[in-house]
């Protein structure tokens, strides 16, 4: 293998490795976003359960800045339902992104491990000496 071919392969391997590292980072961020959405969903489901157990006499307050403001139960329930709907839509988007980035990550892993890009030592060139 000539030096220029070796340098070319090394450059290709470097580029593929760089893309792979970026995809790993993107995947980690997508996992983190998905976990955050799960936490928000759990929290909102707990609020929905609490609101469902209230009677007509119970009062509901909403924190707006530093002030607690009275809110109608029906409005609070509606807001929580809308929030859960939004979270579920975001979870679907996050899962699609995880699948997409995960697929690209696997493709790039195969490319990086490809024998065509690995830098195996080339056999020594034969030198012919004539008399």
Coordinates of C-alpha atoms in Angstrom, one line a residue:
X1 CA 0.0 0.0 0.0
X2 CA 1.4 3.4 -0.9
X3 CA 1.8 6.3 1.5
X4 CA -0.9 8.3 -0.2
X5 CA -3.4 5.5 0.0
X6 CA -2.6 5.0 3.7
X7 CA -3.0 8.8 4.3
X8 CA -6.3 8.7 2.4
X9 CA -7.6 5.7 4.5
X10 CA -6.4 7.4 7.6
X11 CA -8.3 10.6 6.7
X12 CA -11.5 8.6 5.9
X13 CA -11.2 6.7 9.2
X14 CA -10.7 10.1 11.0
X15 CA -13.8 11.5 9.4
X16 CA -15.9 8.5 10.1
X17 CA -14.8 8.4 13.7
X18 CA -15.6 12.1 14.1
X19 CA -19.1 11.6 12.7
X20 CA -19.5 8.5 15.0
X21 CA -18.5 10.6 18.0
X22 CA -21.0 13.3 17.1
X23 CA -23.8 10.7 16.7
X24 CA -23.0 9.3 20.1
X25 CA -23.4 12.7 21.6
X26 CA -26.7 13.3 19.7
X27 CA -27.9 9.9 20.9
X28 CA -27.0 10.7 24.6
X29 CA -28.9 14.0 24.3
X30 CA -31.9 12.3 22.9
X31 CA -31.9 9.7 25.7
X32 CA -31.6 12.5 28.2
X33 CA -34.6 14.4 26.6
X34 CA -36.7 11.2 26.6
X35 CA -35.9 10.6 30.3
X36 CA -36.9 14.2 31.1
X37 CA -40.2 13.7 29.3
X38 CA -40.8 10.5 31.3
X39 CA -40.3 12.4 34.5
X40 CA -42.7 15.1 33.4
X41 CA -45.3 12.6 32.4
X42 CA -45.1 10.8 35.8
X43 CA -45.4 14.2 37.6
X44 CA -48.4 15.3 35.6
X45 CA -50.1 11.9 36.0
X46 CA -49.7 12.3 39.8
X47 CA -51.3 15.8 39.6
X48 CA -54.2 14.4 37.4
X49 CA -54.8 11.7 40.0
X50 CA -54.8 14.2 42.8
X51 CA -57.2 16.5 40.9
X52 CA -59.5 13.5 40.3
X53 CA -59.8 12.8 44.0
X54 CA -61.0 16.3 44.8
X55 CA -64.5 17.2 45.8
X56 CA -66.5 20.3 44.8
X57 CA -65.6 22.0 48.1
X58 CA -61.9 21.7 47.5
X59 CA -60.1 24.7 46.2
X60 CA -57.3 24.6 43.6
X61 CA -54.5 27.2 43.4
X62 CA -52.0 27.8 40.7
X63 CA -48.5 29.2 41.3
X64 CA -48.0 32.2 39.1
X65 CA -44.6 33.7 39.8
X66 CA -44.4 34.2 43.5
X67 CA -48.3 34.3 44.0
X68 CA -50.8 31.5 44.4
X69 CA -53.9 32.3 42.4
X70 CA -57.3 30.5 42.7
X71 CA -58.1 28.3 39.7
X72 CA -61.3 26.5 38.8
X73 CA -61.0 22.7 39.1
X74 CA -62.3 22.1 35.6
X75 CA -59.6 24.5 34.2
X76 CA -56.9 22.8 36.2
X77 CA -58.0 19.4 35.0
X78 CA -58.1 20.6 31.4
X79 CA -54.6 22.1 31.6
X80 CA -53.2 18.9 33.0
X81 CA -54.9 16.8 30.3
X82 CA -53.5 19.2 27.6
X83 CA -50.1 19.0 29.2
X84 CA -50.2 15.2 29.2
X85 CA -51.3 15.2 25.6
X86 CA -48.3 17.4 24.6
X87 CA -45.9 15.3 26.6
X88 CA -47.1 12.1 24.9
X89 CA -46.7 13.7 21.5
X90 CA -43.1 14.8 22.5
X91 CA -42.4 11.2 23.7
X92 CA -43.4 9.9 20.3
X93 CA -41.0 12.4 18.6
X94 CA -38.2 11.6 21.0
X95 CA -38.6 7.9 20.3
X96 CA -38.5 8.5 16.6
X97 CA -35.4 10.6 17.0
X98 CA -33.8 7.8 19.1
X99 CA -34.6 5.2 16.5
X100 CA -33.2 7.5 13.7
X101 CA -30.0 8.4 15.5
X102 CA -29.6 4.9 16.8
X103 CA -29.8 3.5 13.2
X104 CA -27.3 6.1 11.9
X105 CA -25.0 5.3 14.9
X106 CA -25.0 1.6 14.0
X107 CA -24.4 2.3 10.3
X108 CA -21.4 4.5 11.2
X109 CA -20.1 1.9 13.7
X110 CA -20.1 -0.7 10.9
X111 CA -18.3 1.8 8.6
X112 CA -15.7 2.6 11.3
X113 CA -15.0 -1.1 11.9
X114 CA -14.9 -1.9 8.1
X115 CA -11.8 -3.6 7.0
X116 CA -11.4 -1.1 4.2
X117 CA -10.9 1.7 6.7
X118 CA -8.9 -0.1 9.4
X119 CA -5.3 0.8 9.3
X120 CA -3.6 -2.5 9.3
X121 CA 0.2 -2.4 8.8
X122 CA 1.0 -3.0 5.2
X123 CA 3.6 -5.6 4.2
X124 CA 7.1 -4.3 3.7
X125 CA 7.8 -3.4 0.1
X126 CA 10.4 -5.6 -1.6
X127 CA 13.5 -4.0 -2.7
X128 CA 15.4 -5.5 -5.7
X129 CA 19.1 -4.9 -5.9
X130 CA 20.7 -5.6 -9.2
X131 CA 24.4 -6.2 -9.7

